[in-house]
Amino acid sequence: MADLSFLREMARKLRVEILKMLTKAGSGHTGGSLSAVDIVTALYFYKMRHDPKNPKWEGRDRFVLSKGHAAPLLYAVLALCGYFDLSVLQTLRQINSPLQGHPCCKSLPGIEVSTGSLGQGLSVANGLALGLKLNRSLSRVYCLLGDGEIQEGQVWEAAMTASHYKLDNLCAIIDNNDLQIDGACREVMNIYPIDEKFKAFGWHVIKIDGHNMEEIITALDEAEQIMNKPSLILAKTIKGKGVSIFEGKAKYHGVAPTSEELEIALKELNNGKN
Amino acid sequence: MGKTECTLSMSKVSLKDFFGKDMATRDAYGHILVELGKNNPHIVVLDADLSCSTKTALFAKNFPERFFNMGIAEQDMMGTAAGLALSGKIPFASTFAIFATGRAWEQIRQTICYSNANVKIVATHGGITVGEDGATHQALEDVALMRVIPTMTVIVPADAYETAQCIVSASEYYGPVYIRLGRAKVPSILPEEYNFKIGKAYIFKMGKEVNIIANGIMLAEALKASEILNKDGISTGVINFSTVKPLDEESLLEIAKSSKLIITAEEHSVIGGLGSAVSEFLSENYPVKIKRIGVKDTFGCSGSWKELLKHYGLTAENIVKVVRENLK
């Protein structure tokens, strides 16, 4: 059984690292990195088989960050797992840094594929899942998408493909924080109902609170049991989760914290501790 | 590397079968893919509902478990191909050239090339020889669109023999490759001893006054033109530049030094293709007078492919005319 308090502590640490690296960089995507922290923590510290000392290990599960702008989240979790030194996080977005503004698989271990242009990750995850099946591998593929991202048509092409090829080794997760750069998703271009759409495309859909660690791990376990169809975890989340001054604000989609904001945020996350 | 060697030797046997055959390059592709499939279990093929036209249907029939029809969804096809490549497969993704390079350009750039995924994009129906279907289906910009992307290799073979060879070469090379094939039946051009190498031009004959740099279907026209010009006493050479990227700069310099006039000939827009690549390099390194023959910044149209070649000046006669007009 999962150690929930350990996972919650790792999630807290992740938030701290994300905010510190974003503040140092002076730009980047705060809101959408924080909203998916709990999901990504559960993946890397509970569910996925992976080896930070051997990033290309054949038997690993694959993670595709389709919402590539949440790169700080991916970098922070890889560093906390030990793929590279935590100090590297401080080079985010600087020239010659392996931590590009959006993930580049050629420059950093642990990144499966370069992402950043929205709508493309699910197709790659499908290809990985097909390839793993051909290789008779038991590895699974996880793909994290943004909710605004599903406005891209390619996502629905890929949704058809995953179902058509019965990719039960694939689990997509939508970080449903309800906000995109220009505002609320339903106002910019209505994406709802997401669950009904994926069900109609032949997916097994699990709806959860994306900040409830117990619900996240239960959903990940359930997805693994589903046969002959892909699974979608539709995770209701809050943009900027964990720091009150950022929560639910579209403004913090693509803006880094100021040093004053960082101080407030760290105080809240550290809950009086240092 | 035992597997690779095995692929090489077995392919070499079957490659000779393609020599001397007058056939569409897409037909050669369909057949060599099956041979590759037999020799290498990592070869997988994707198509976007055009497998009968691109000839990947032959592979599908022989290896159904390694063939993925993606439906009419080119963007998803390219992404899926990238994923397959990243899981260790060697995917060949095929559709018409205009949809492969136009509709899915950003997927090719962002997901395939920026990740250096080992995907082979083999597009058929390049150029105006698509014929009756008209402008919407005639890719005249595909070489330009692919050439501009870092890490991409771009190849335009001339006949069945060269096609079979370049498909095998692409399968043995690690990295993204774009190969442009045609719809129409084309004559056998390359000699039996021809040995395709990525990035290496093939000199049929070096001219002392004029050299025609061509690829694809225009190579045959270049050879016809050179015959006429040589009979007229104008020393004319022909060079096959099937690899547009990486450009064979060494050969190009050698050609330039032996030329008063260089003609480039391609079944593509004069903007961005072989003519542009040659002009860019030589203008910086060894300026020689160059005339580019291709489609002049316009869309194609319907018609029989032979009529269309004439209509757009993609003929030996037009090459001869351009040489005479430009050679002082």
Coordinates of C-alpha atoms in Angstrom, one line a residue:
Chain A
M1 CA 0.0 0.0 0.0
A2 CA 1.2 3.5 -0.8
D3 CA 2.6 5.7 1.9
L4 CA 0.3 8.6 1.5
S5 CA 2.1 10.9 3.9
F6 CA 5.4 10.3 2.1
L7 CA 3.7 11.1 -1.2
R8 CA 2.2 14.3 0.2
E9 CA 5.6 15.3 1.5
M10 CA 7.2 14.7 -1.9
A11 CA 4.4 16.8 -3.6
R12 CA 5.2 19.6 -1.2
K13 CA 8.9 19.4 -1.9
L14 CA 8.1 19.4 -5.7
R15 CA 6.1 22.6 -5.3
V16 CA 8.9 24.3 -3.5
E17 CA 11.4 23.3 -6.2
I18 CA 9.1 24.4 -9.0
L19 CA 8.6 27.8 -7.5
K20 CA 12.2 28.3 -6.7
M21 CA 13.4 27.4 -10.2
L22 CA 10.6 29.5 -11.9
T23 CA 11.5 32.6 -9.8
K24 CA 15.2 32.2 -10.6
A25 CA 14.4 31.8 -14.3
G26 CA 12.1 34.8 -14.3
S27 CA 9.7 33.3 -16.7
G28 CA 7.8 30.0 -17.2
H29 CA 4.5 28.4 -16.4
T30 CA 3.6 28.4 -12.8
G31 CA -0.1 27.6 -12.7
G32 CA -0.1 24.5 -14.8
S33 CA 3.0 23.1 -13.2
L34 CA 1.4 23.4 -9.7
S35 CA -1.9 21.9 -10.7
A36 CA -0.4 18.6 -11.9
V37 CA 2.1 18.2 -9.0
D38 CA 0.1 15.6 -7.1
I39 CA -0.6 13.5 -10.2
V40 CA 3.1 13.5 -11.2
T41 CA 4.2 12.7 -7.7
A42 CA 2.0 9.7 -7.6
L43 CA 3.4 8.6 -11.0
Y44 CA 7.0 8.9 -10.2
F45 CA 7.0 8.0 -6.5
Y46 CA 4.3 5.4 -6.5
K47 CA 3.2 3.9 -9.8
M48 CA 5.8 4.0 -12.5
R49 CA 8.6 1.5 -12.8
H50 CA 11.7 3.5 -13.6
D51 CA 15.4 3.7 -12.8
P52 CA 17.0 7.2 -12.4
K53 CA 20.4 5.6 -12.6
N54 CA 19.5 3.9 -15.9
P55 CA 17.0 6.3 -17.7
K56 CA 16.9 4.1 -20.8
W57 CA 16.1 0.9 -19.0
E58 CA 14.0 -1.2 -21.4
G59 CA 11.6 -2.3 -18.7
R60 CA 10.6 1.3 -17.6
D61 CA 7.2 2.7 -17.9
R62 CA 7.1 5.7 -20.2
F63 CA 5.8 9.2 -19.3
V64 CA 4.9 11.7 -22.0
L65 CA 4.3 15.3 -20.9
S66 CA 2.0 16.4 -23.6
K67 CA 1.4 19.7 -21.8
G68 CA 5.1 20.5 -22.3
H69 CA 4.8 24.0 -20.7
A70 CA 4.7 22.2 -17.3
A71 CA 8.4 21.5 -17.9
P72 CA 9.4 22.8 -14.5
L73 CA 7.3 20.1 -12.9
L74 CA 8.9 17.4 -14.9
Y75 CA 12.4 18.7 -14.3
A76 CA 11.7 19.0 -10.6
V77 CA 10.4 15.4 -10.2
L78 CA 13.3 14.0 -12.3
A79 CA 15.8 15.8 -10.0
L80 CA 14.0 14.7 -6.8
C81 CA 14.1 11.1 -8.1
G82 CA 17.9 11.5 -8.7
Y83 CA 18.1 11.6 -12.5
F84 CA 20.4 14.6 -12.1
D85 CA 21.5 17.0 -9.4
L86 CA 19.0 19.3 -7.8
S87 CA 21.3 22.3 -8.5
V88 CA 20.7 21.9 -12.2
L89 CA 17.1 23.2 -11.6
Q90 CA 18.5 26.6 -11.1
T91 CA 19.6 26.8 -14.7
L92 CA 16.1 26.6 -16.1
R93 CA 15.6 28.5 -19.4
Q94 CA 19.2 29.8 -19.4
I95 CA 21.5 29.6 -22.4
N96 CA 23.3 26.2 -22.6
S97 CA 21.1 24.7 -20.0
P98 CA 19.7 21.2 -20.5
L99 CA 16.5 22.5 -19.0
Q100 CA 15.0 24.1 -22.1
G101 CA 11.8 26.2 -21.8
H102 CA 9.9 23.2 -23.0
P103 CA 11.3 19.6 -22.6
C104 CA 13.9 18.5 -25.0
C105 CA 14.7 14.7 -25.0
K106 CA 18.1 15.3 -26.6
S107 CA 19.4 17.4 -23.8
L108 CA 18.2 15.7 -20.6
P109 CA 18.0 12.1 -19.4
G110 CA 14.5 10.9 -18.4
I111 CA 12.6 12.9 -21.1
E112 CA 11.1 10.4 -23.5
V113 CA 10.2 12.9 -26.3
S114 CA 10.4 16.6 -26.9
T115 CA 7.1 18.3 -26.3
G116 CA 5.8 21.9 -26.1
S117 CA 3.6 22.2 -29.1
L118 CA 0.3 21.2 -27.7
G119 CA -1.8 18.4 -28.9
Q120 CA 1.0 16.1 -30.1
G121 CA 1.9 14.0 -27.0
L122 CA -1.0 11.5 -27.1
S123 CA -0.1 10.3 -30.6
V124 CA 3.5 9.7 -29.4
A125 CA 2.2 7.8 -26.3
N126 CA 0.1 5.7 -28.7
G127 CA 3.2 4.9 -30.8
L128 CA 5.1 4.0 -27.7
A129 CA 2.3 1.8 -26.5
L130 CA 2.0 0.0 -29.9
G131 CA 5.8 -0.5 -30.0
L132 CA 5.9 -1.9 -26.4
K133 CA 3.1 -4.3 -27.3
L134 CA 5.1 -5.4 -30.4
N135 CA 8.1 -5.9 -28.2
R136 CA 5.9 -8.0 -25.8
S137 CA 6.9 -5.6 -23.1
L138 CA 4.8 -5.2 -19.9
S139 CA 5.8 -1.6 -19.6
R140 CA 3.0 1.0 -19.5
V141 CA 2.7 4.5 -21.0
Y142 CA 1.4 7.5 -19.2
C143 CA 0.5 10.7 -20.9
L144 CA -0.4 14.0 -19.2
L145 CA -2.5 16.5 -21.1
G146 CA -3.8 19.9 -20.3
D147 CA -7.5 20.5 -20.6
G148 CA -7.2 23.5 -22.9
E149 CA -4.9 21.3 -25.0
I150 CA -7.8 19.0 -26.0
Q151 CA -9.0 21.8 -28.2
E152 CA -6.3 20.6 -30.6
G153 CA -7.8 18.3 -33.3
Q154 CA -4.9 15.9 -33.2
V155 CA -5.8 14.9 -29.7
W156 CA -9.1 13.4 -31.0
E157 CA -7.3 11.7 -33.9
A158 CA -5.1 10.1 -31.2
A159 CA -8.1 9.3 -29.0
M160 CA -9.5 7.3 -31.9
T161 CA -6.2 5.5 -32.5
A162 CA -5.8 4.5 -28.9
S163 CA -9.2 3.0 -28.8
H164 CA -9.0 1.4 -32.3
Y165 CA -5.8 -0.4 -31.4
K166 CA -7.1 -1.3 -27.9
L167 CA -4.1 0.2 -26.1
D168 CA -4.8 -1.0 -22.6
N169 CA -1.1 -0.3 -21.7
L170 CA -1.9 3.4 -22.1
C171 CA -3.3 5.7 -19.5
A172 CA -3.9 9.3 -20.3
I173 CA -4.5 11.9 -17.6
I174 CA -6.1 15.3 -18.1
D175 CA -5.1 18.0 -15.8
N176 CA -8.5 19.7 -15.7
N177 CA -7.6 23.0 -14.0
D178 CA -10.3 24.7 -16.1
L179 CA -8.1 27.6 -17.2
Q180 CA -6.0 28.4 -20.3
I181 CA -4.0 31.5 -21.1
D182 CA -7.0 33.6 -22.4
G183 CA -9.3 32.6 -19.6
A184 CA -11.8 29.8 -18.6
C185 CA -11.8 26.9 -21.0
R186 CA -15.5 26.9 -21.3
E187 CA -15.4 30.6 -22.4
V188 CA -12.4 30.4 -24.8
M189 CA -13.6 27.2 -26.5
N190 CA -15.9 24.9 -24.6
I191 CA -14.3 21.5 -24.0
Y192 CA -17.0 20.0 -21.9
P193 CA -18.2 17.3 -21.4
I194 CA -14.8 15.7 -21.4
D195 CA -15.8 12.4 -19.8
E196 CA -18.6 11.8 -22.3
K197 CA -16.4 12.6 -25.3
F198 CA -13.8 10.1 -24.3
K199 CA -16.4 7.5 -23.4
A200 CA -17.9 7.9 -26.9
F201 CA -14.4 7.4 -28.3
G202 CA -14.2 4.0 -26.5
W203 CA -12.1 4.9 -23.5
H204 CA -12.5 3.8 -19.9
V205 CA -12.9 7.0 -18.0
I206 CA -12.2 7.6 -14.3
K207 CA -13.0 10.9 -12.7
I208 CA -11.1 12.0 -9.6
D209 CA -10.0 15.0 -7.5
G210 CA -6.5 15.5 -8.9
H211 CA -5.2 16.7 -5.5
N212 CA -6.5 13.8 -3.4
M213 CA -3.5 11.4 -3.3
E214 CA -5.6 8.5 -2.3
E215 CA -8.0 9.0 -5.3
I216 CA -5.0 9.4 -7.7
I217 CA -3.3 6.2 -6.7
T218 CA -6.6 4.3 -6.7
A219 CA -7.3 5.5 -10.2
L220 CA -3.8 4.6 -11.5
D221 CA -4.3 1.1 -10.0
E222 CA -7.7 0.8 -11.6
A223 CA -6.4 1.9 -15.0
E224 CA -3.9 -0.9 -14.9
Q225 CA -6.6 -3.5 -14.6
I226 CA -8.6 -2.4 -17.6
M227 CA -8.3 -4.7 -20.6
N228 CA -8.7 -4.0 -24.3
K229 CA -9.2 -0.3 -24.1
P230 CA -7.2 2.8 -23.1
S231 CA -7.9 4.6 -19.8
L232 CA -8.4 8.2 -19.1
I233 CA -8.1 9.7 -15.7
L234 CA -10.0 13.0 -15.7
A235 CA -8.4 14.8 -12.8
K236 CA -10.2 17.9 -11.5
T237 CA -7.5 20.3 -10.4
I238 CA -6.9 23.8 -9.3
K239 CA -4.5 26.0 -11.3
G240 CA -1.7 27.1 -9.0
K241 CA -2.7 24.6 -6.4
G242 CA -0.8 24.8 -3.1
V243 CA -0.2 28.5 -3.0
S244 CA -3.3 30.6 -2.2
I245 CA -2.1 33.7 -4.1
F246 CA -1.8 31.7 -7.4
E247 CA -4.8 29.4 -7.1
G248 CA -7.5 29.6 -9.7
K249 CA -5.9 32.6 -11.5
A250 CA -5.4 32.4 -15.3
K251 CA -2.8 35.2 -14.9
Y252 CA -0.3 32.7 -13.5
H253 CA -0.6 30.4 -16.5
G254 CA 2.6 31.7 -18.1
V255 CA 4.1 34.0 -15.4
A256 CA 6.8 33.2 -12.9
P257 CA 6.6 34.3 -9.3
T258 CA 8.4 37.5 -8.2
S259 CA 10.8 37.1 -5.3
E260 CA 8.2 38.6 -3.0
E261 CA 5.6 36.1 -4.2
L262 CA 8.1 33.3 -3.8
E263 CA 8.6 34.3 -0.1
I264 CA 4.9 34.2 0.6
A265 CA 4.6 31.0 -1.3
L266 CA 7.4 29.2 0.5
K267 CA 6.1 30.4 3.9
E268 CA 2.7 28.8 3.0
L269 CA 4.3 25.6 1.7
N270 CA 6.7 25.2 4.5
N271 CA 3.9 25.8 7.0
G272 CA 6.1 27.7 9.3
K273 CA 9.0 25.2 8.8
N274 CA 12.1 26.1 6.9
Chain B
M1 CA 25.4 -5.6 -35.5
G2 CA 24.7 -9.0 -37.0
K3 CA 21.2 -8.0 -37.9
T4 CA 22.3 -5.1 -39.9
E5 CA 24.8 -7.1 -41.9
C6 CA 22.2 -9.7 -42.6
T7 CA 19.8 -7.0 -43.9
L8 CA 22.5 -5.6 -46.1
S9 CA 23.5 -8.8 -47.8
M10 CA 20.0 -10.1 -48.3
S11 CA 18.8 -6.7 -49.6
K12 CA 21.7 -6.6 -52.0
V13 CA 20.5 -9.8 -53.6
S14 CA 17.0 -8.4 -54.0
L15 CA 18.1 -4.9 -55.0
K16 CA 19.4 -6.2 -58.3
D17 CA 15.8 -7.2 -59.1
F18 CA 14.9 -3.6 -59.4
F19 CA 17.6 -2.8 -62.0
G20 CA 16.5 -2.1 -65.5
K21 CA 12.8 -2.0 -64.6
D22 CA 10.6 0.7 -66.0
M23 CA 8.2 1.2 -63.1
A24 CA 6.8 3.9 -60.8
T25 CA 9.1 4.6 -57.8
R26 CA 6.1 3.9 -55.5
D27 CA 5.8 0.4 -56.9
A28 CA 9.5 -0.2 -56.2
Y29 CA 8.9 1.1 -52.6
G30 CA 6.0 -1.3 -52.1
H31 CA 8.2 -4.3 -53.1
I32 CA 11.4 -3.4 -51.3
L33 CA 9.4 -2.7 -48.1
V34 CA 8.3 -6.4 -48.1
E35 CA 11.9 -7.5 -48.5
L36 CA 12.9 -5.2 -45.6
G37 CA 10.1 -6.6 -43.5
K38 CA 11.4 -10.1 -44.1
N39 CA 14.9 -9.3 -43.0
N40 CA 14.3 -6.9 -40.1
P41 CA 11.5 -7.5 -37.6
H42 CA 11.8 -3.9 -36.4
I43 CA 10.4 -2.5 -39.6
V44 CA 6.9 -1.2 -39.1
V45 CA 4.7 0.7 -41.6
L46 CA 2.0 3.3 -41.1
D47 CA -0.3 4.7 -43.7
A48 CA -3.1 7.3 -43.7
D49 CA -5.8 5.5 -45.8
L50 CA -3.8 5.5 -49.0
S51 CA -2.0 2.2 -48.7
C52 CA -3.2 1.0 -52.1
S53 CA -1.8 4.2 -53.8
T54 CA 1.4 4.4 -51.8
K55 CA 1.8 0.6 -52.2
T56 CA 2.3 -0.1 -48.5
A57 CA -0.7 -2.4 -48.9
L58 CA 1.9 -5.0 -50.0
F59 CA 3.6 -4.8 -46.6
A60 CA 0.2 -4.8 -44.9
K61 CA -0.7 -8.1 -46.6
N62 CA 2.6 -9.8 -45.7
F63 CA 3.0 -8.4 -42.1
P64 CA -0.4 -7.3 -40.8
E65 CA 0.8 -7.2 -37.2
R66 CA 3.4 -4.6 -38.2
F67 CA 1.2 -2.4 -40.3
F68 CA -0.9 0.4 -38.9
N69 CA -3.5 2.1 -40.9
M70 CA -4.0 5.4 -39.1
G71 CA -7.1 6.5 -41.1
I72 CA -7.2 10.0 -42.7
A73 CA -5.2 11.5 -39.9
E74 CA -1.6 12.5 -41.0
Q75 CA -0.8 14.5 -37.9
D76 CA -1.6 11.5 -35.6
M77 CA 0.3 9.2 -38.0
M78 CA 3.5 11.2 -37.7
G79 CA 3.2 11.4 -33.9
T80 CA 2.5 7.7 -33.6
A81 CA 5.5 6.9 -35.9
A82 CA 7.7 9.0 -33.5
G83 CA 6.4 6.9 -30.6
L84 CA 7.1 3.7 -32.4
A85 CA 10.6 4.9 -33.3
L86 CA 11.2 5.8 -29.7
S87 CA 10.3 2.3 -28.6
G88 CA 13.0 0.9 -30.9
K89 CA 11.1 0.3 -34.1
I90 CA 12.0 1.6 -37.6
P91 CA 8.7 3.1 -38.8
F92 CA 8.0 4.0 -42.4
A93 CA 5.1 6.4 -42.6
S94 CA 3.5 6.9 -46.0
T95 CA 0.9 9.0 -47.6
F96 CA 0.8 11.6 -50.5
A97 CA 3.6 14.1 -50.3
I98 CA 1.3 17.1 -49.9
F99 CA -0.4 15.7 -46.8
A100 CA 2.8 14.2 -45.3
T101 CA 4.8 17.4 -45.5
G102 CA 2.0 20.0 -45.5
R103 CA -0.7 18.8 -43.1
A104 CA 1.8 17.2 -40.7
W105 CA 4.7 19.7 -41.0
E106 CA 4.7 20.8 -37.4
Q107 CA 4.4 17.2 -36.1
I108 CA 7.5 16.4 -38.2
R109 CA 9.4 19.4 -36.9
Q110 CA 8.4 19.3 -33.3
T111 CA 8.0 15.6 -32.5
I112 CA 10.1 13.7 -35.0
C113 CA 13.0 16.0 -35.8
Y114 CA 13.4 17.8 -32.6
S115 CA 13.5 14.5 -30.8
N116 CA 15.7 13.0 -33.6
A117 CA 13.2 10.1 -33.8
N118 CA 14.2 7.4 -36.3
V119 CA 11.2 7.9 -38.6
K120 CA 11.3 7.4 -42.4
I121 CA 8.7 9.4 -44.2
V122 CA 8.2 8.0 -47.6
A123 CA 5.7 10.1 -49.5
T124 CA 4.3 9.2 -52.9
H125 CA 2.6 11.4 -55.5
G126 CA 5.2 14.1 -55.3
G127 CA 5.1 16.8 -58.0
I128 CA 2.7 17.5 -60.9
T129 CA 2.9 14.0 -62.4
V130 CA 0.0 13.2 -60.0
G131 CA -1.9 14.4 -63.0
E132 CA -5.6 14.6 -63.2
D133 CA -6.3 15.1 -59.5
G134 CA -4.9 18.6 -59.9
A135 CA -3.4 21.2 -57.7
T136 CA -4.7 20.1 -54.3
H137 CA -2.9 16.8 -54.6
Q138 CA 0.3 17.9 -56.4
A139 CA 3.1 18.6 -53.9
L140 CA 5.4 21.3 -55.3
E141 CA 6.7 22.5 -52.0
D142 CA 7.5 19.3 -50.1
V143 CA 11.2 19.3 -50.7
A144 CA 11.4 22.9 -49.4
L145 CA 9.3 22.1 -46.4
M146 CA 11.4 19.2 -45.4
R147 CA 14.8 20.7 -46.3
V148 CA 14.3 23.6 -43.9
I149 CA 14.0 21.3 -40.8
P150 CA 17.2 20.6 -38.9
T151 CA 18.3 16.9 -38.7
M152 CA 16.1 16.0 -41.7
T153 CA 17.6 14.1 -44.7
V154 CA 15.8 14.7 -48.0
I155 CA 16.0 12.2 -50.9
V156 CA 14.4 12.3 -54.4
P157 CA 15.2 9.1 -56.3
A158 CA 15.0 8.9 -60.0
D159 CA 14.0 5.3 -60.8
A160 CA 13.0 2.0 -59.3
Y161 CA 16.6 0.8 -58.8
E162 CA 17.6 4.0 -57.0
T163 CA 14.4 3.9 -54.9
A164 CA 15.0 0.4 -53.7
Q165 CA 18.5 1.3 -52.7
C166 CA 17.6 4.5 -50.9
I167 CA 14.9 2.8 -49.0
V168 CA 17.4 0.2 -47.8
S169 CA 19.9 2.9 -47.0
A170 CA 17.3 4.9 -45.0
S171 CA 16.4 1.8 -43.0
E172 CA 20.1 1.4 -42.0
Y173 CA 20.6 5.1 -41.2
Y174 CA 19.6 6.4 -37.8
G175 CA 17.5 9.6 -37.9
P176 CA 14.6 11.2 -39.7
V177 CA 14.5 10.8 -43.5
Y178 CA 12.1 12.2 -46.1
I179 CA 11.9 10.3 -49.4
R180 CA 9.8 11.6 -52.2
L181 CA 8.4 9.2 -54.7
G182 CA 6.1 9.6 -57.8
R183 CA 2.9 8.3 -59.1
A184 CA 3.8 7.8 -62.8
K185 CA 5.8 5.0 -64.3
V186 CA 9.3 6.1 -65.0
P187 CA 12.1 4.7 -67.1
S188 CA 15.1 2.8 -65.7
I189 CA 18.0 5.3 -65.7
L190 CA 20.7 4.3 -63.3
P191 CA 23.4 1.8 -64.4
E192 CA 23.7 -1.6 -62.7
E193 CA 26.9 -0.6 -60.9
Y194 CA 25.1 2.3 -59.3
N195 CA 25.5 2.4 -55.5
F196 CA 23.3 4.9 -53.7
K197 CA 24.9 6.7 -50.8
I198 CA 23.0 9.3 -48.7
G199 CA 24.5 12.7 -49.5
K200 CA 26.5 11.6 -52.5
A201 CA 25.8 12.9 -56.0
Y202 CA 26.3 10.6 -59.0
I203 CA 28.1 12.1 -62.0
F204 CA 26.8 10.5 -65.2
K205 CA 29.2 12.7 -67.1
M206 CA 30.9 15.9 -66.3
G207 CA 30.4 18.6 -69.0
K208 CA 33.0 21.2 -69.8
E209 CA 30.5 24.0 -70.5
V210 CA 27.1 23.1 -69.2
N211 CA 26.2 20.8 -66.3
I212 CA 22.6 19.8 -65.5
I213 CA 21.9 19.0 -61.9
A214 CA 18.7 17.0 -61.6
N215 CA 16.8 14.5 -59.5
G216 CA 13.6 12.5 -59.7
I217 CA 11.7 12.4 -62.9
M218 CA 13.8 15.2 -64.3
L219 CA 16.9 13.1 -64.4
A220 CA 15.7 11.3 -67.5
E221 CA 14.9 14.6 -69.2
A222 CA 18.3 16.0 -68.3
L223 CA 20.0 13.0 -69.9
K224 CA 17.9 13.5 -73.1
A225 CA 18.7 17.1 -73.2
S226 CA 22.5 16.5 -72.7
E227 CA 22.4 14.1 -75.7
I228 CA 20.9 16.8 -77.9
L229 CA 23.3 19.5 -76.6
N230 CA 26.4 17.3 -76.9
K231 CA 25.5 16.5 -80.6
D232 CA 25.3 20.2 -81.1
G233 CA 28.9 20.5 -79.8
I234 CA 28.0 21.9 -76.4
S235 CA 29.8 19.9 -73.8
T236 CA 27.1 19.0 -71.4
G237 CA 27.2 16.9 -68.3
V238 CA 24.5 15.4 -66.1
I239 CA 24.6 14.9 -62.3
N240 CA 22.1 13.1 -60.2
F241 CA 21.5 15.0 -57.0
S242 CA 19.0 12.6 -55.4
T243 CA 20.0 13.7 -51.9
V244 CA 19.0 17.3 -51.6
K245 CA 20.0 17.4 -47.9
P246 CA 22.7 16.9 -46.9
L247 CA 24.0 18.5 -50.1
D248 CA 27.1 17.0 -51.7
E249 CA 29.1 20.2 -51.5
E250 CA 32.3 18.6 -52.6
S251 CA 30.8 17.4 -55.9
L252 CA 29.1 20.7 -56.3
L253 CA 32.3 22.6 -56.2
E254 CA 33.9 20.2 -58.7
I255 CA 30.9 20.7 -61.0
A256 CA 31.0 24.5 -60.6
K257 CA 34.7 24.6 -61.5
S258 CA 33.9 22.8 -64.8
S259 CA 30.8 24.9 -65.7
K260 CA 30.1 28.1 -67.6
L261 CA 26.4 27.4 -66.9
I262 CA 24.6 25.2 -64.4
I263 CA 21.0 24.1 -64.9
T264 CA 19.0 22.7 -62.1
A265 CA 16.0 20.6 -63.0
E266 CA 13.3 19.3 -60.6
E267 CA 9.7 18.5 -60.5
H268 CA 9.1 21.0 -57.7
S269 CA 8.7 24.7 -57.2
V270 CA 11.8 26.7 -58.2
I271 CA 11.5 28.1 -54.7
G272 CA 13.1 26.1 -51.9
G273 CA 14.0 22.9 -53.6
L274 CA 17.1 21.5 -55.3
G275 CA 17.7 24.6 -57.4
S276 CA 17.6 26.7 -54.3
A277 CA 20.0 24.4 -52.4
V278 CA 22.5 24.5 -55.3
S279 CA 22.2 28.3 -55.7
E280 CA 22.6 29.0 -52.0
F281 CA 25.8 27.0 -51.8
L282 CA 27.4 28.1 -55.0
S283 CA 26.6 31.8 -54.7
E284 CA 28.5 31.7 -51.4
N285 CA 31.3 29.5 -52.4
Y286 CA 31.9 29.5 -56.2
P287 CA 29.5 31.7 -58.1
V288 CA 28.6 30.4 -61.5
K289 CA 25.6 31.3 -63.7
I290 CA 22.7 29.1 -62.7
K291 CA 19.2 28.7 -64.3
R292 CA 16.6 26.8 -62.3
I293 CA 14.1 24.7 -64.1
G294 CA 11.0 23.8 -62.1
V295 CA 7.5 25.0 -61.6
K296 CA 7.5 28.8 -61.4
D297 CA 5.8 29.9 -58.2
T298 CA 2.4 28.7 -59.2
F299 CA -0.1 25.9 -58.4
G300 CA -0.4 22.9 -60.6
C301 CA -3.6 21.9 -62.5
S302 CA -5.4 18.9 -63.8
G303 CA -4.3 17.1 -67.0
S304 CA -2.4 14.0 -68.0
W305 CA 1.0 13.9 -66.4
K306 CA 2.8 14.0 -69.8
E307 CA 0.8 17.1 -70.8
L308 CA 1.6 18.7 -67.5
L309 CA 5.3 18.2 -67.8
K310 CA 5.1 20.0 -71.1
H311 CA 2.8 22.7 -69.8
Y312 CA 5.2 23.6 -67.0
G313 CA 8.4 23.3 -69.1
L314 CA 9.7 20.2 -67.4
T315 CA 11.0 18.6 -70.5
A316 CA 14.3 17.9 -72.3
E317 CA 13.3 20.4 -75.0
N318 CA 12.9 23.2 -72.5
I319 CA 16.2 22.4 -70.9
V320 CA 17.8 22.6 -74.3
K321 CA 16.1 25.9 -74.9
V322 CA 17.2 27.4 -71.6
V323 CA 20.8 26.3 -72.2
R324 CA 20.9 27.9 -75.7
E325 CA 19.3 31.1 -74.4
N326 CA 21.8 31.4 -71.5
L327 CA 25.0 30.2 -73.0
K328 CA 27.0 33.0 -74.6

